[in-house]
PDB file of C-alpha atoms in Angstrom:
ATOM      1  CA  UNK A 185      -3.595 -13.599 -69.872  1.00 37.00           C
ATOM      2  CA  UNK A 186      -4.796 -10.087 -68.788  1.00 46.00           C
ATOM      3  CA  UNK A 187      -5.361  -7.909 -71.124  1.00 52.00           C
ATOM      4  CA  UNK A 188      -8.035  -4.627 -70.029  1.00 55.00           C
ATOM      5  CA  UNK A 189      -6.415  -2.052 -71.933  1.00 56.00           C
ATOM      6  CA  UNK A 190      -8.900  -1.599 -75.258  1.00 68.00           C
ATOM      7  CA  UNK A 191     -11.513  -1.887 -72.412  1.00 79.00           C
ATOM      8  CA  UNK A 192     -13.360   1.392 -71.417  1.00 86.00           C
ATOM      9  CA  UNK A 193     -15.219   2.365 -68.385  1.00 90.00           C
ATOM     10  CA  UNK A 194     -18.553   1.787 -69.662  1.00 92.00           C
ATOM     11  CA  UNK A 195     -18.534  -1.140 -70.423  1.00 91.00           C
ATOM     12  CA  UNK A 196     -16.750  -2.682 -67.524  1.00 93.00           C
ATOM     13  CA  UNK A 197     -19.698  -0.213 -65.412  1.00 94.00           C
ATOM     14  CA  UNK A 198     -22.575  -1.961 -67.421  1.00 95.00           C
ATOM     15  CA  UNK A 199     -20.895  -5.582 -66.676  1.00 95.00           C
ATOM     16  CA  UNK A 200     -20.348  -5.392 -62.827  1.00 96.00           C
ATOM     17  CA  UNK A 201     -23.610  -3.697 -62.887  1.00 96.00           C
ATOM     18  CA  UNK A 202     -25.390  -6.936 -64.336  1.00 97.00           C
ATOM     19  CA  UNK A 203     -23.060  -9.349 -62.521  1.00 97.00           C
ATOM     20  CA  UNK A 204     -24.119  -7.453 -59.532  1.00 96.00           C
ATOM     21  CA  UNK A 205     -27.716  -8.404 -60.366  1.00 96.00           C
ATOM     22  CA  UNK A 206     -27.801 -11.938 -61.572  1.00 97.00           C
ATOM     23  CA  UNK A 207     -27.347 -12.995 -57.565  1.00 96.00           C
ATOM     24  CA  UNK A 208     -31.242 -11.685 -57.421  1.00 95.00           C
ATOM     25  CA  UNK A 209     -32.366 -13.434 -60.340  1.00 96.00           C
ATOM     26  CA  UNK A 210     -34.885 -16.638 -60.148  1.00 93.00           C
ATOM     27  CA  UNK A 211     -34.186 -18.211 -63.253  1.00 93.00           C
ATOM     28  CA  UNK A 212     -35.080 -21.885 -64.687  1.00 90.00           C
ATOM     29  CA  UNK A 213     -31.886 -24.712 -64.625  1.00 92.00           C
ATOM     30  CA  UNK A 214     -32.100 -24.020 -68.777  1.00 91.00           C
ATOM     31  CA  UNK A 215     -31.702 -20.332 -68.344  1.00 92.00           C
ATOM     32  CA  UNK A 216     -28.962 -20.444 -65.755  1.00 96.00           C
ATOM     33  CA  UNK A 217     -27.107 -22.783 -68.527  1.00 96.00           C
ATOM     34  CA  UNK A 218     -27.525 -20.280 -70.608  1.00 97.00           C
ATOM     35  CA  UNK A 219     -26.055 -17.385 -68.158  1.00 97.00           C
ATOM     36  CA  UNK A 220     -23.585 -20.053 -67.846  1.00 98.00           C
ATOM     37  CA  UNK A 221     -21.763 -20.100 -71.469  1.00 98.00           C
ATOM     38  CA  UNK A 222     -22.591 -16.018 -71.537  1.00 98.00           C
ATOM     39  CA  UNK A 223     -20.586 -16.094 -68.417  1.00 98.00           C
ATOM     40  CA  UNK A 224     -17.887 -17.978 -70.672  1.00 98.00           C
ATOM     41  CA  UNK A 225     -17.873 -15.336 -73.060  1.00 97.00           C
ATOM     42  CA  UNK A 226     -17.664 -12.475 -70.979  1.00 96.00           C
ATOM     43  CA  UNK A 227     -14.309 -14.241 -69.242  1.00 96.00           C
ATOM     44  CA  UNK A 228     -12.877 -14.927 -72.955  1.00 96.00           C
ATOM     45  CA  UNK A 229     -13.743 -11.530 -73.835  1.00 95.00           C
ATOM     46  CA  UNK A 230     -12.156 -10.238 -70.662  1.00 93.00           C
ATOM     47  CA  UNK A 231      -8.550 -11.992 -70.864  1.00 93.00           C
ATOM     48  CA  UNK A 232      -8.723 -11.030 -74.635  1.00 93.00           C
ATOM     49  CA  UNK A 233      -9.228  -7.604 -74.389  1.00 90.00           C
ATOM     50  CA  UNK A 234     -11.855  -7.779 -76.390  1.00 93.00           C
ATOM     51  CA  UNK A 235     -13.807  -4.771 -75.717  1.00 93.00           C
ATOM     52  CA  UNK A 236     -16.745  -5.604 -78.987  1.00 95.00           C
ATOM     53  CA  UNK A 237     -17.524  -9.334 -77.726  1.00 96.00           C
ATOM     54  CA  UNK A 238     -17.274  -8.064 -73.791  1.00 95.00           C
ATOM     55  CA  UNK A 239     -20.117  -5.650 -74.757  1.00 96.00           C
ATOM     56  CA  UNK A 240     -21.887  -8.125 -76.653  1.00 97.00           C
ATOM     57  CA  UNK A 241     -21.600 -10.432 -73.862  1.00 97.00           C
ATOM     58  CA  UNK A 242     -22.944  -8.052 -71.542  1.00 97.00           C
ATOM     59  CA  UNK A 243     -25.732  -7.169 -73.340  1.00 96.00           C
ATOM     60  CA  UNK A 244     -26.958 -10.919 -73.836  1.00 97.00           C
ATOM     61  CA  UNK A 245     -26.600 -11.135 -69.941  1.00 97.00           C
ATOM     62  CA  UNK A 246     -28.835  -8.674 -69.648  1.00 95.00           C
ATOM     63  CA  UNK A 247     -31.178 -10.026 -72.006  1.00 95.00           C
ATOM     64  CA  UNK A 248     -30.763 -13.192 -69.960  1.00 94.00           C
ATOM     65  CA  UNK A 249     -32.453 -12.196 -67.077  1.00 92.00           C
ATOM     66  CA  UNK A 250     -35.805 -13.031 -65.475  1.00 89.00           C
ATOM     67  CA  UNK A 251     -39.047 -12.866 -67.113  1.00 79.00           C
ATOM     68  CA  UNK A 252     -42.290 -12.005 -65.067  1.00 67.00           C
ATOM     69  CA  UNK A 253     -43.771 -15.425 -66.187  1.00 63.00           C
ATOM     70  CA  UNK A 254     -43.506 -19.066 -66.881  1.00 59.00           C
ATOM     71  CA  UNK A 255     -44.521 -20.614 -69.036  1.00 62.00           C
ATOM     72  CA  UNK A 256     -47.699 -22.984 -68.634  1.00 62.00           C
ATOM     73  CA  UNK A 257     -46.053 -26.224 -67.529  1.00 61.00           C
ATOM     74  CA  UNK A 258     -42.506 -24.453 -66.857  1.00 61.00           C
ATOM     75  CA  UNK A 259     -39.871 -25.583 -64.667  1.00 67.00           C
ATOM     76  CA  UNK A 260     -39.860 -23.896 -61.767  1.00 81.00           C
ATOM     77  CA  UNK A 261     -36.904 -20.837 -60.596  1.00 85.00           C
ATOM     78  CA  UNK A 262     -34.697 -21.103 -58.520  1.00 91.00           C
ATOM     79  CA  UNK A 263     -31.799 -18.571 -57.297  1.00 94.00           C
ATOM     80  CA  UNK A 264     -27.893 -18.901 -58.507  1.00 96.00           C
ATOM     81  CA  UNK A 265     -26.657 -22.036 -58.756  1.00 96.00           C
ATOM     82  CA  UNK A 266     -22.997 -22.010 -56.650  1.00 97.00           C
ATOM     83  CA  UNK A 267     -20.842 -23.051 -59.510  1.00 96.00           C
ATOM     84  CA  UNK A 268     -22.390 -19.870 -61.837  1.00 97.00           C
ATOM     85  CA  UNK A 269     -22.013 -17.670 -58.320  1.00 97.00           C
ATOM     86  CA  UNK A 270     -18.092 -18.866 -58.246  1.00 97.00           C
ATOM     87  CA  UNK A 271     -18.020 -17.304 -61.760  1.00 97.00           C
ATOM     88  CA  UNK A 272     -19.406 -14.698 -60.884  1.00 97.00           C
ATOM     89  CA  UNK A 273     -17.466 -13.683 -58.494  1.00 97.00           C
ATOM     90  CA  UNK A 274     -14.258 -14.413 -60.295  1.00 96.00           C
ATOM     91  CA  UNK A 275     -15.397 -11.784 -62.711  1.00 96.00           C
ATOM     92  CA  UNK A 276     -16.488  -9.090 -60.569  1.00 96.00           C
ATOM     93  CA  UNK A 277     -12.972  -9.412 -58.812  1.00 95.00           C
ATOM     94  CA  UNK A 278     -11.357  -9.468 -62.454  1.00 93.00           C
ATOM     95  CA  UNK A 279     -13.234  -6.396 -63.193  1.00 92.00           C
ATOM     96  CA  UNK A 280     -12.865  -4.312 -60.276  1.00 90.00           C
ATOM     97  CA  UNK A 281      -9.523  -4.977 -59.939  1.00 81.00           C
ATOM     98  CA  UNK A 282      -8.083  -2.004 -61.624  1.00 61.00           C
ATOM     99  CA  UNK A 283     -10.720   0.056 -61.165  1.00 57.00           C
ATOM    100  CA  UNK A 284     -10.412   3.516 -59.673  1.00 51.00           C
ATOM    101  CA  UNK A 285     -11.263   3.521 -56.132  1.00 46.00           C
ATOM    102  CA  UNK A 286     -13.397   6.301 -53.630  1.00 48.00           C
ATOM    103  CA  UNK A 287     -11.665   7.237 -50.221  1.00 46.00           C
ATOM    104  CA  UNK A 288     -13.814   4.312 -48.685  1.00 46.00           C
ATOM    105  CA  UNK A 289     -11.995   1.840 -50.929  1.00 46.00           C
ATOM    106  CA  UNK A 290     -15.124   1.254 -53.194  1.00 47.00           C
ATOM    107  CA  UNK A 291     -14.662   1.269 -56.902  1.00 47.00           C
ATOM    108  CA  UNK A 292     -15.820   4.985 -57.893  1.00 49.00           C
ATOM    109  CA  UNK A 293     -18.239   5.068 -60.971  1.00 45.00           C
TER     110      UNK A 293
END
């Protein structure tokens, strides 16, 4: 089920603006786990209508995101793995769906 109508704009901004960004990230296997089940969350939160856990979601993706170092004896980055990238993308389509659009066909912000 569908359900975007206790959603509001800013929130849906702030969570294709991070989905946008996780393609760039370098992240450990652990931490793309991690982005993983947040990813869950945001897509229970989204078919819910569940505007409190969709921003709560989107902030912990945020928080999610790379760090400037590893530590000594980490595992080494990599970028998106494809089944987190398919998510991804499922999402971003969910939420740009109904979103206004600019005369080049562009969701307007």
């Amino acid at each position: 089920m569908d359900n975007r109508a206790g959603l509001d704009r800013e929130t849906v901004d702030d969570a294709l603006d991070v989905l946008r960004d996780i393609v760039l990230w370098k992240l450990t296997p652990q931490r793309w786990e991690q982005v993983t089940l947040i990813l869950g969350r945001l897509a229970d939160a989204l078919a819910a209508g569940d505007p409190e856990e969709l921003r709560d979601a989107v902030a912990d993706l945020e928080l999610s995101g790379p760090t400037r170092a590893l530590r000594i004896g980490g595992t080494e980055t990599g970028g998106i793995p494809e089944p987190v990238l398919e998510r991804r993308n499922t999402l971003v389509h969910s939420l740009s769906r109904d979103q206004p659009k600019d005369d080049d066909g562009r969701p307007s912000r």
